[in-house]
Amino acid sequence: MTSISTPWQERARAKRQRAHATIPQAWLIDSSLLSSLQSPLEKFKHDLIGSGIVRRSGILTEREIDITENYPVSDLLAKLAAGEFSSLEVTIAFSKRAAIAQQLTECLTETMFDFAQERAKYLDGLRTEGKPLGPLHGLPISIKDGFQVEGYEATIGLVAYLDNGPSKINACLVDMLLDLGAVLYVKTNIPQTMMTADSHNNVFGRVLNPWNTALTAGGSSGGEGALVAFRGSPLGIGTDIAGSIRIPALCCGTYGFKPTASRLPYGKQVGCSNVGLRTITACAGPLANDFRALSIFTQAMIDARPALYDSTTIDIPWRSTDVATKPKLRIGLLPEDRKLPLQPPVRKAVDDAVELLEAQGHEMVPLSADKVHIANGLETMWKIFGIDPTGGRIVRDSGEPDVPSRTAMSAEFRRLSWDFVPDLSDKDGLERLATLRLRMADIAEDWRKIWIDNKIDAVIGPAAQNTAVPHDTYNLPPYTAILNLLDYPAAVIPFSKASKTLDVSFHPTEQQSVPPYDPELLDGAPCSIQVFTSRMRDEECLAIAEVIDDCLHAK
């Protein structure tokens, strides 16, 4: 163990070396293949997925490539149940691919390969005896670094936590996953303080987007987004307090689901905020490469009664819905906020989605920009987060510097003018919180009226103003944060890609905020739409989003 008097750079370097040493020698990419890529990777546009680098590495067998690339989660579970795949071979296949992903994108923090293989052997034995543990039996699942696993560290990329040692307990969600039969094999990278959309910290480095390494993978569950997109995980679990599941999903072209807070277990994680404040309640949720995986995971967890594991969860069973029997849906269309405009590829993706839905007979209902409170919600949430200085203090006390994206995001918020929240400068902490909670209530009341007045089943719109963007430039998350403020469930569906041939002029004003738009650099970046319903309507959100996904992808 290093001394806390050791410079932070040395402590961070030592941790990264220990993490790298856990990758088996046989799973290391040959240096000649690595040297064929322009470096540093984050400065150059490399498509790690389209380049076929996994096959070229020779690390996976043809069967392992097949396992990791060609089966949605439902099919993997079916083949595991039928004995066509063993949990051990599936676990090794995804472990190898995760190891490759780590060497190229820095998406991992902790690897648990030996633990995972022993677990898989145990589960295969139970399967042979006809004693499956649960609906996730034998499936490898990756988890964000904050989820504690007994015997493994949960440093969440903070120098201050490097000497905390291995966790002595499991997070509540980890206990549930194990009881449901899952195999845990890796933990994934996050941003410093988990309060920025660029997954970069001074311990584990910067997560790169596997579609384009010059772009961000998003945050704060950026390691999950990159790993799932690279197909190094069939199903990953992130967390979301302002978009931290949905932003990596939209940046990396995966599906993602943010449930209503407290429907899935969140307790016993390692964090860096004052949990006693409980201002905006974070939640845990899945990322995957197929939509059905989101529903499979969410229903499996809720059916297992999370309240028996985590006292902070709501003990409400999974409900069936009648969405599939409806001949058509009535869908609200979230408008663009004038202060927070959409990049051309995002606007086109939303327009194209609307056109396809209308062609299938679904009714689209434009919503009022003045009532949806995109900018107002962002202002309120930012100022709520500002009440808690814990994360910044932990960073400062350790001696490590702020990562650039945290500084850039704060500067961008201060640059803009805001007028929804009254002046708080003469109020103490409790008075500020009370004022902000009243503003939250005003927004929630307007949204209650939106649902009633428009008689809509769900709302679709952009998940962000942008696709993945250059590192440290994502800045503000308005189109995801509003749904955390309202505590609405929301799903992100990948749809379309940015194209440099899109002939649209885009010239934001000084009074507007939007990440930089470079058609050449963003060419080929995944686009997405977001689908959401009102609070506690998670089942409807998933069912409606699946109907929309089927429509958009002509299933």
Coordinates of C-alpha atoms in Angstrom, one line a residue:
M1 CA 0.0 0.0 0.0
T2 CA 1.3 3.4 -0.9
S3 CA 1.6 6.2 1.6
I4 CA -0.9 9.1 1.3
S5 CA 2.2 11.4 1.3
T6 CA 3.2 9.8 -2.1
P7 CA 2.5 12.3 -5.0
W8 CA -0.9 11.6 -6.5
Q9 CA 0.6 10.9 -9.9
E10 CA 2.6 8.0 -8.6
R11 CA -0.4 6.6 -6.7
A12 CA -2.5 6.7 -9.7
R13 CA 0.2 5.2 -11.9
A14 CA 0.6 2.3 -9.5
K15 CA -3.1 1.6 -9.5
R16 CA -3.2 1.5 -13.3
Q17 CA -0.3 -0.8 -13.5
R18 CA -1.9 -3.2 -11.0
A19 CA -5.1 -3.1 -13.1
H20 CA -3.2 -3.8 -16.3
A21 CA -1.4 -6.7 -14.7
T22 CA -4.7 -8.6 -14.2
I23 CA -5.2 -9.0 -17.9
P24 CA -3.8 -12.5 -18.9
Q25 CA -0.7 -12.4 -21.1
A26 CA -2.5 -14.4 -23.8
W27 CA -5.2 -11.7 -24.1
L28 CA -2.8 -8.8 -24.7
I29 CA -2.9 -7.2 -28.2
D30 CA 0.3 -7.7 -30.2
S31 CA 2.4 -4.6 -30.2
S32 CA 2.6 -4.6 -34.0
L33 CA -1.2 -4.3 -34.3
L34 CA -1.3 -1.5 -31.7
S35 CA 1.5 0.4 -33.5
S36 CA -0.6 0.3 -36.7
L37 CA -3.0 2.8 -35.1
Q38 CA -2.1 6.5 -34.9
S39 CA -1.5 7.5 -31.4
P40 CA -2.5 8.9 -29.0
L41 CA -5.8 7.2 -30.0
E42 CA -7.9 10.0 -28.5
K43 CA -6.4 12.5 -31.0
F44 CA -7.2 10.5 -34.1
K45 CA -10.4 9.1 -35.7
H46 CA -10.2 5.3 -35.3
D47 CA -13.3 3.1 -35.9
L48 CA -12.3 0.2 -33.6
I49 CA -15.6 -1.7 -34.5
G50 CA -15.6 -1.4 -38.2
S51 CA -11.9 -2.0 -38.5
G52 CA -12.3 -5.7 -37.4
I53 CA -9.5 -5.3 -34.9
V54 CA -11.0 -8.0 -32.6
R55 CA -10.7 -10.7 -35.4
R56 CA -7.3 -9.3 -36.4
S57 CA -5.9 -9.7 -32.9
G58 CA -6.3 -13.4 -33.0
I59 CA -7.3 -13.5 -29.3
L60 CA -10.8 -14.8 -29.8
T61 CA -11.7 -18.1 -31.5
E62 CA -14.2 -18.1 -34.3
R63 CA -16.8 -19.5 -31.9
E64 CA -16.0 -16.8 -29.3
I65 CA -16.4 -14.1 -32.0
D66 CA -19.8 -15.7 -32.9
I67 CA -20.9 -15.7 -29.3
T68 CA -20.0 -12.1 -28.7
E69 CA -21.3 -10.7 -32.0
N70 CA -24.4 -12.6 -33.1
Y71 CA -26.8 -13.1 -30.3
P72 CA -29.1 -10.8 -28.5
V73 CA -29.4 -11.3 -24.7
S74 CA -32.6 -13.4 -25.1
D75 CA -30.9 -15.8 -27.4
L76 CA -27.8 -16.1 -25.2
L77 CA -30.0 -16.9 -22.3
A78 CA -31.9 -19.5 -24.4
K79 CA -28.8 -21.2 -25.5
L80 CA -27.4 -21.2 -22.0
A81 CA -30.6 -22.8 -20.8
A82 CA -30.5 -25.4 -23.5
G83 CA -26.9 -26.3 -22.9
E84 CA -25.8 -25.2 -26.4
F85 CA -23.5 -22.7 -24.7
S86 CA -21.8 -23.2 -21.4
S87 CA -21.6 -20.3 -19.0
L88 CA -17.8 -20.8 -18.9
E89 CA -17.3 -20.4 -22.6
V90 CA -19.6 -17.4 -22.8
T91 CA -17.8 -15.8 -19.9
I92 CA -14.4 -16.4 -21.4
A93 CA -15.5 -15.0 -24.7
F94 CA -16.8 -11.8 -23.3
S95 CA -13.8 -11.5 -20.9
K96 CA -11.4 -11.7 -23.8
R97 CA -13.3 -9.1 -25.7
A98 CA -13.5 -6.9 -22.6
A99 CA -9.7 -7.2 -22.2
I100 CA -9.2 -6.1 -25.8
A101 CA -11.7 -3.2 -25.3
Q102 CA -9.8 -2.1 -22.2
Q103 CA -6.5 -1.9 -24.1
L104 CA -8.0 0.3 -26.8
T105 CA -10.6 2.4 -25.0
E106 CA -9.7 2.3 -21.2
C107 CA -13.2 1.3 -20.4
L108 CA -12.5 -0.9 -17.4
T109 CA -11.4 -0.3 -13.8
E110 CA -11.4 -3.7 -12.1
T111 CA -11.2 -7.1 -13.8
M112 CA -12.5 -10.2 -12.0
F113 CA -11.7 -12.9 -14.6
D114 CA -10.6 -15.7 -12.3
F115 CA -13.6 -15.1 -10.0
A116 CA -15.9 -15.0 -13.0
Q117 CA -14.6 -18.3 -14.4
E118 CA -15.0 -20.1 -11.1
R119 CA -18.5 -18.7 -10.8
A120 CA -19.3 -19.9 -14.4
K121 CA -18.1 -23.4 -13.6
Y122 CA -20.3 -23.4 -10.5
L123 CA -23.3 -22.3 -12.5
D124 CA -22.7 -24.9 -15.2
G125 CA -22.6 -27.5 -12.5
L126 CA -26.0 -26.4 -11.2
R127 CA -27.4 -26.4 -14.8
T128 CA -26.2 -30.0 -15.2
E129 CA -28.1 -30.9 -12.0
G130 CA -31.2 -29.1 -13.2
K131 CA -31.0 -26.4 -10.6
P132 CA -30.7 -23.0 -12.4
L133 CA -30.5 -20.1 -10.0
G134 CA -32.7 -17.6 -11.9
P135 CA -33.6 -15.9 -15.1
L136 CA -30.0 -14.6 -15.7
H137 CA -28.4 -17.9 -15.1
G138 CA -24.9 -18.0 -16.6
L139 CA -25.0 -14.6 -18.3
P140 CA -21.9 -12.4 -18.0
I141 CA -22.9 -8.8 -16.8
S142 CA -20.6 -5.8 -16.5
I143 CA -21.1 -3.2 -13.8
K144 CA -20.1 0.4 -13.2
D145 CA -17.2 0.8 -10.8
G146 CA -19.3 2.2 -7.9
F147 CA -21.1 -1.1 -7.4
Q148 CA -19.2 -2.8 -4.6
V149 CA -18.1 -6.4 -5.1
E150 CA -16.6 -8.1 -2.0
G151 CA -12.9 -8.5 -2.4
Y152 CA -12.5 -6.0 -5.2
E153 CA -11.8 -2.2 -5.1
A154 CA -14.3 0.5 -5.8
T155 CA -12.2 3.6 -6.1
I156 CA -14.5 5.4 -8.6
G157 CA -11.4 7.0 -10.2
L158 CA -10.6 9.2 -7.2
V159 CA -7.1 9.4 -5.9
A160 CA -8.5 9.9 -2.4
Y161 CA -10.0 6.4 -2.5
L162 CA -6.9 4.6 -3.7
D163 CA -6.0 3.3 -0.2
N164 CA -9.5 2.2 0.8
G165 CA -8.7 -1.4 0.0
P166 CA -11.1 -4.1 -1.4
S167 CA -14.8 -3.8 -0.6
K168 CA -16.0 -5.9 2.4
I169 CA -19.6 -6.0 1.2
N170 CA -21.5 -6.3 -2.0
A171 CA -23.8 -3.5 -3.3
C172 CA -27.4 -4.5 -3.1
L173 CA -27.7 -4.8 -6.9
V174 CA -24.7 -7.1 -6.9
D175 CA -26.3 -9.5 -4.4
M176 CA -29.4 -9.5 -6.5
L177 CA -27.5 -10.3 -9.7
L178 CA -25.7 -13.1 -8.1
D179 CA -28.9 -14.6 -6.8
L180 CA -30.5 -14.3 -10.2
G181 CA -27.6 -16.3 -11.7
A182 CA -25.4 -13.7 -13.3
V183 CA -21.7 -13.8 -13.7
L184 CA -19.8 -10.6 -12.8
Y185 CA -16.5 -10.3 -14.6
V186 CA -15.5 -6.6 -15.0
K187 CA -16.2 -3.1 -13.5
T188 CA -16.2 -0.1 -15.8
N189 CA -14.7 3.4 -15.9
I190 CA -16.3 6.6 -15.0
P191 CA -15.6 10.4 -14.8
Q192 CA -14.0 12.2 -11.8
T193 CA -16.8 12.7 -9.3
M194 CA -19.2 11.1 -11.8
M195 CA -20.6 14.5 -12.5
T196 CA -19.6 15.2 -16.1
A197 CA -20.5 13.6 -19.4
D198 CA -16.9 12.8 -20.3
S199 CA -15.7 9.6 -18.6
H200 CA -12.2 10.8 -17.7
N201 CA -10.4 10.6 -14.4
N202 CA -6.8 10.9 -13.2
V203 CA -6.6 7.3 -12.0
F204 CA -7.9 5.2 -14.9
G205 CA -7.6 7.7 -17.7
R206 CA -10.1 8.6 -20.5
V207 CA -12.7 6.3 -22.0
L208 CA -12.6 6.4 -25.8
N209 CA -15.6 5.9 -28.1
P210 CA -15.0 2.6 -30.0
W211 CA -16.8 4.1 -33.1
N212 CA -14.5 7.0 -33.2
T213 CA -11.7 7.3 -30.6
A214 CA -11.5 11.1 -31.2
L215 CA -15.0 11.4 -29.6
T216 CA -16.2 11.0 -26.1
A217 CA -17.9 7.8 -24.9
G218 CA -20.2 9.9 -22.7
G219 CA -20.6 9.7 -19.0
S220 CA -20.9 9.0 -16.3
S221 CA -21.4 5.3 -17.3
G222 CA -19.0 5.8 -20.2
G223 CA -17.1 2.7 -19.6
E224 CA -20.3 0.7 -19.9
G225 CA -21.2 2.5 -23.1
A226 CA -17.9 1.8 -24.7
L227 CA -17.7 -1.8 -23.5
V228 CA -21.2 -2.7 -24.6
A229 CA -20.8 -1.0 -28.0
F230 CA -17.5 -2.9 -28.5
R231 CA -19.5 -6.1 -27.7
G232 CA -17.3 -6.8 -24.7
S233 CA -20.5 -7.1 -22.6
P234 CA -23.9 -8.4 -23.5
L235 CA -25.5 -6.4 -20.8
G236 CA -24.0 -3.6 -18.7
I237 CA -25.3 -1.8 -15.6
G238 CA -24.8 1.9 -15.2
T239 CA -26.3 4.6 -13.0
D240 CA -28.1 7.8 -13.9
I241 CA -28.6 11.2 -12.1
A242 CA -28.6 13.6 -15.0
G243 CA -28.2 11.3 -18.0
S244 CA -25.4 9.0 -17.0
I245 CA -26.9 5.9 -18.6
R246 CA -28.5 7.6 -21.6
I247 CA -25.6 9.8 -22.6
P248 CA -23.2 6.9 -23.0
A249 CA -25.9 5.0 -24.8
L250 CA -26.4 7.8 -27.3
C251 CA -22.7 8.5 -27.7
C252 CA -21.9 4.8 -28.3
G253 CA -24.9 3.8 -30.2
T254 CA -26.4 1.4 -27.7
Y255 CA -29.8 1.0 -26.0
G256 CA -30.1 2.4 -22.5
F257 CA -32.9 2.6 -19.9
K258 CA -33.2 4.9 -16.9
P259 CA -36.0 3.6 -14.6
T260 CA -38.0 5.6 -12.1
A261 CA -35.6 6.1 -9.1
S262 CA -35.9 3.4 -6.4
R263 CA -37.5 0.8 -8.6
L264 CA -34.1 -1.0 -9.0
P265 CA -31.6 -1.4 -6.1
Y266 CA -29.0 1.4 -5.8
G267 CA -27.8 1.0 -2.2
K268 CA -24.4 0.2 -0.8
Q269 CA -22.5 1.8 -3.7
V270 CA -19.3 3.9 -3.3
G271 CA -20.0 7.5 -4.1
C272 CA -18.6 11.0 -3.5
S273 CA -21.7 13.1 -2.6
N274 CA -23.6 13.8 0.7
V275 CA -26.2 11.0 0.5
G276 CA -28.1 12.6 3.4
L277 CA -29.2 15.5 1.1
R278 CA -31.1 13.2 -1.3
T279 CA -31.9 16.1 -3.6
I280 CA -32.1 14.3 -7.0
T281 CA -32.3 10.5 -6.6
A282 CA -30.0 8.6 -8.8
C283 CA -31.0 5.2 -10.2
A284 CA -29.4 2.1 -11.7
G285 CA -30.3 0.7 -15.1
P286 CA -29.1 -1.3 -18.1
L287 CA -27.3 -0.7 -21.4
A288 CA -27.3 -3.3 -24.2
N289 CA -27.1 -3.8 -27.9
D290 CA -30.7 -5.0 -28.3
F291 CA -33.9 -3.4 -26.8
R292 CA -35.4 -6.6 -25.5
A293 CA -32.4 -7.0 -23.1
L294 CA -33.5 -3.8 -21.2
S295 CA -36.9 -5.3 -20.5
I296 CA -35.5 -8.8 -19.6
F297 CA -33.2 -7.3 -17.1
T298 CA -35.6 -4.8 -15.6
Q299 CA -38.4 -7.3 -15.2
A300 CA -36.1 -10.0 -13.7
M301 CA -34.9 -7.5 -11.1
I302 CA -38.4 -6.2 -10.2
D303 CA -39.8 -9.7 -10.0
A304 CA -37.2 -10.6 -7.5
R305 CA -38.4 -7.8 -5.1
P306 CA -35.5 -5.4 -4.7
A307 CA -37.0 -4.2 -1.4
L308 CA -35.9 -7.5 0.1
Y309 CA -32.3 -6.4 -0.7
D310 CA -32.4 -2.7 -0.5
S311 CA -34.5 -0.6 2.0
T312 CA -34.4 2.4 -0.4
T313 CA -36.4 0.6 -3.2
I314 CA -40.1 0.8 -3.7
D315 CA -41.8 -2.6 -3.2
I316 CA -44.1 -2.5 -6.3
P317 CA -44.3 -5.6 -8.5
W318 CA -43.8 -5.7 -12.3
R319 CA -47.1 -4.9 -14.1
S320 CA -48.4 -6.1 -17.4
T321 CA -49.5 -3.5 -19.9
D322 CA -52.0 -3.3 -22.8
V323 CA -49.6 -1.4 -25.1
A324 CA -49.3 -4.3 -27.6
T325 CA -53.1 -4.3 -28.1
K326 CA -53.4 -0.7 -29.0
P327 CA -53.8 -0.1 -32.8
K328 CA -51.9 3.1 -32.6
L329 CA -50.2 5.3 -30.0
R330 CA -50.6 9.0 -29.2
I331 CA -47.1 10.3 -28.8
G332 CA -46.0 13.7 -27.6
L333 CA -43.1 15.4 -29.5
L334 CA -40.6 17.1 -27.3
P335 CA -39.7 20.5 -28.8
E336 CA -36.3 21.9 -29.3
D337 CA -35.3 24.5 -26.7
R338 CA -34.3 27.8 -28.2
K339 CA -31.4 28.3 -25.8
L340 CA -30.2 24.7 -26.3
P341 CA -30.5 24.0 -30.0
L342 CA -30.0 20.6 -31.7
Q343 CA -27.2 19.8 -34.0
P344 CA -28.4 19.0 -37.6
P345 CA -27.9 15.2 -37.4
V346 CA -29.9 15.0 -34.2
R347 CA -32.7 17.2 -35.6
K348 CA -32.8 15.0 -38.7
A349 CA -32.9 11.8 -36.7
V350 CA -35.9 13.1 -34.7
D351 CA -37.7 14.3 -37.8
D352 CA -37.1 11.0 -39.6
A353 CA -38.4 9.0 -36.6
V354 CA -41.5 11.1 -36.5
E355 CA -42.1 10.5 -40.2
L356 CA -41.7 6.7 -39.7
L357 CA -44.1 6.6 -36.7
E358 CA -46.7 8.7 -38.5
A359 CA -46.4 6.3 -41.5
Q360 CA -47.3 3.4 -39.2
G361 CA -50.4 5.2 -38.0
H362 CA -49.2 6.6 -34.7
E363 CA -50.4 10.1 -33.9
M364 CA -47.8 12.7 -33.1
V365 CA -48.7 15.6 -30.8
P366 CA -46.3 18.6 -30.7
L367 CA -45.8 19.9 -27.2
S368 CA -45.4 23.6 -26.1
A369 CA -41.7 24.7 -25.7
D370 CA -42.8 27.0 -22.9
K371 CA -44.3 24.2 -20.9
V372 CA -41.7 21.4 -21.1
H373 CA -39.0 23.5 -19.2
I374 CA -35.8 22.0 -20.8
A375 CA -33.6 25.0 -19.9
N376 CA -35.5 25.7 -16.7
G377 CA -35.0 22.1 -15.6
L378 CA -31.3 22.3 -16.3
E379 CA -30.9 25.5 -14.3
T380 CA -32.8 24.1 -11.4
M381 CA -30.9 20.8 -11.3
W382 CA -27.5 22.5 -11.7
K383 CA -28.2 24.8 -8.8
I384 CA -29.4 21.8 -6.7
F385 CA -26.2 20.0 -7.3
G386 CA -24.3 23.1 -6.4
I387 CA -25.6 22.9 -2.8
D388 CA -23.4 19.8 -2.2
P389 CA -19.6 20.5 -2.3
T390 CA -18.5 17.0 -1.3
G391 CA -17.2 15.8 -4.6
G392 CA -15.1 18.9 -5.3
R393 CA -13.7 18.9 -1.7
I394 CA -12.6 15.2 -2.0
V395 CA -10.8 16.0 -5.2
R396 CA -9.1 19.1 -3.8
D397 CA -8.0 17.5 -0.5
S398 CA -6.3 14.6 -2.4
G399 CA -4.1 17.1 -4.4
E400 CA -5.3 15.8 -7.8
P401 CA -6.5 18.4 -10.3
D402 CA -10.0 18.7 -11.8
V403 CA -10.3 17.0 -15.1
P404 CA -10.9 19.4 -18.0
S405 CA -14.6 18.4 -18.7
R406 CA -15.6 19.4 -15.2
T407 CA -14.1 22.8 -15.6
A408 CA -15.5 23.3 -19.0
M409 CA -19.0 22.3 -18.0
S410 CA -19.0 24.7 -15.0
A411 CA -17.7 27.5 -17.2
E412 CA -20.4 26.9 -19.8
F413 CA -23.2 27.0 -17.3
R414 CA -21.9 30.3 -15.8
R415 CA -21.6 31.8 -19.3
L416 CA -25.3 31.6 -20.0
S417 CA -28.0 33.8 -18.5
W418 CA -30.7 32.1 -16.4
D419 CA -33.9 33.5 -15.1
F420 CA -36.1 30.7 -13.8
V421 CA -34.7 30.3 -10.3
P422 CA -34.8 33.5 -8.1
D423 CA -31.6 35.0 -6.7
L424 CA -30.3 32.6 -4.0
S425 CA -27.3 34.6 -2.9
D426 CA -28.9 35.9 0.4
K427 CA -30.3 32.5 1.4
D428 CA -28.7 29.8 3.6
G429 CA -28.4 26.2 2.5
L430 CA -31.8 25.0 3.6
E431 CA -33.5 28.1 2.2
R432 CA -31.8 27.6 -1.2
L433 CA -32.9 23.9 -1.2
A434 CA -36.5 24.8 -0.3
T435 CA -36.6 27.4 -3.1
L436 CA -35.2 25.0 -5.6
R437 CA -37.6 22.3 -4.6
L438 CA -40.5 24.7 -5.2
R439 CA -39.2 25.3 -8.7
M440 CA -39.0 21.5 -9.2
A441 CA -42.7 21.3 -8.1
D442 CA -43.7 24.0 -10.6
I443 CA -42.1 22.0 -13.4
A444 CA -43.7 18.8 -12.3
E445 CA -47.1 20.5 -12.1
D446 CA -46.8 21.8 -15.7
W447 CA -45.8 18.3 -16.8
R448 CA -48.9 16.8 -15.0
K449 CA -51.0 19.1 -17.1
I450 CA -49.2 18.1 -20.3
W451 CA -50.1 14.5 -19.8
I452 CA -53.7 15.3 -19.1
D453 CA -54.3 18.0 -21.7
N454 CA -52.7 16.2 -24.5
K455 CA -53.9 12.7 -23.6
I456 CA -50.5 11.2 -24.7
D457 CA -49.2 7.7 -24.1
A458 CA -45.5 8.7 -24.2
V459 CA -43.1 11.4 -25.4
I460 CA -40.3 11.2 -27.9
G461 CA -37.5 13.6 -28.6
P462 CA -33.8 14.0 -28.7
A463 CA -31.7 12.4 -26.0
A464 CA -29.2 15.2 -26.4
Q465 CA -28.5 18.3 -28.5
N466 CA -25.6 16.3 -30.1
T467 CA -24.1 13.0 -31.0
A468 CA -20.9 12.0 -29.4
V469 CA -18.6 15.1 -29.6
P470 CA -14.8 15.7 -29.2
H471 CA -13.4 15.0 -25.7
D472 CA -14.2 17.6 -23.0
T473 CA -16.8 19.4 -25.1
Y474 CA -20.1 17.7 -24.2
N475 CA -20.7 20.3 -21.5
L476 CA -24.4 20.5 -20.4
P477 CA -27.0 17.6 -20.5
P478 CA -30.4 19.4 -20.8
Y479 CA -32.5 16.8 -22.6
T480 CA -31.6 14.1 -20.1
A481 CA -31.4 16.1 -16.9
I482 CA -35.1 17.2 -17.1
L483 CA -36.2 13.6 -16.7
N484 CA -34.1 13.1 -13.6
L485 CA -35.7 16.2 -12.2
L486 CA -39.1 14.8 -12.9
D487 CA -38.1 11.3 -12.0
Y488 CA -39.5 9.9 -15.3
P489 CA -38.4 6.6 -16.8
A490 CA -36.7 7.0 -20.2
A491 CA -35.2 4.8 -22.9
V492 CA -32.6 5.7 -25.5
I493 CA -33.0 4.0 -28.9
P494 CA -30.1 4.2 -31.5
F495 CA -31.4 5.5 -34.8
S496 CA -29.5 6.7 -37.8
K497 CA -26.0 8.2 -38.0
A498 CA -24.5 11.6 -38.6
S499 CA -23.4 12.3 -42.1
K500 CA -21.0 14.9 -43.4
T501 CA -23.1 15.2 -46.5
L502 CA -26.0 16.7 -44.5
D503 CA -26.3 20.1 -46.1
V504 CA -27.6 22.2 -43.3
S505 CA -26.1 25.5 -42.0
F506 CA -25.7 25.6 -38.3
H507 CA -24.7 28.9 -36.6
P508 CA -25.6 29.1 -32.9
T509 CA -25.7 32.5 -31.3
E510 CA -23.7 33.7 -28.3
Q511 CA -26.9 33.3 -26.2
Q512 CA -27.2 29.6 -27.1
S513 CA -25.3 26.6 -25.8
V514 CA -24.4 23.6 -27.9
P515 CA -21.3 21.5 -28.3
P516 CA -19.1 22.2 -31.4
Y517 CA -20.5 20.7 -34.7
D518 CA -17.8 19.4 -37.1
P519 CA -19.5 17.4 -39.8
E520 CA -16.3 15.8 -41.0
L521 CA -15.2 14.6 -37.5
L522 CA -18.8 13.5 -36.5
D523 CA -19.4 11.7 -39.8
G524 CA -20.7 8.2 -38.9
A525 CA -21.4 9.0 -35.2
P526 CA -24.5 7.2 -33.9
C527 CA -27.7 9.2 -33.5
S528 CA -30.5 8.3 -31.0
I529 CA -34.0 9.3 -29.9
Q530 CA -35.4 9.3 -26.3
V531 CA -38.7 7.8 -25.3
F532 CA -40.2 8.6 -21.8
T533 CA -43.4 8.2 -19.8
S534 CA -44.5 9.7 -16.5
R535 CA -43.2 8.5 -13.1
M536 CA -43.6 4.9 -12.1
R537 CA -44.8 4.0 -15.6
D538 CA -41.6 2.0 -16.3
E539 CA -43.5 -0.9 -17.8
E540 CA -45.3 1.3 -20.2
C541 CA -42.1 3.1 -21.1
L542 CA -40.4 -0.1 -22.0
A543 CA -43.4 -1.5 -23.9
I544 CA -43.9 1.7 -25.9
A545 CA -40.3 2.2 -26.6
E546 CA -40.1 -1.4 -27.9
V547 CA -43.0 -0.7 -30.3
I548 CA -41.2 2.5 -31.4
D549 CA -37.9 0.6 -31.8
D550 CA -39.6 -2.0 -34.0
C551 CA -41.1 0.7 -36.1
L552 CA -37.9 2.6 -36.6
H553 CA -35.9 -0.5 -37.4
A554 CA -38.7 -2.2 -39.5
K555 CA -38.9 -5.3 -37.4

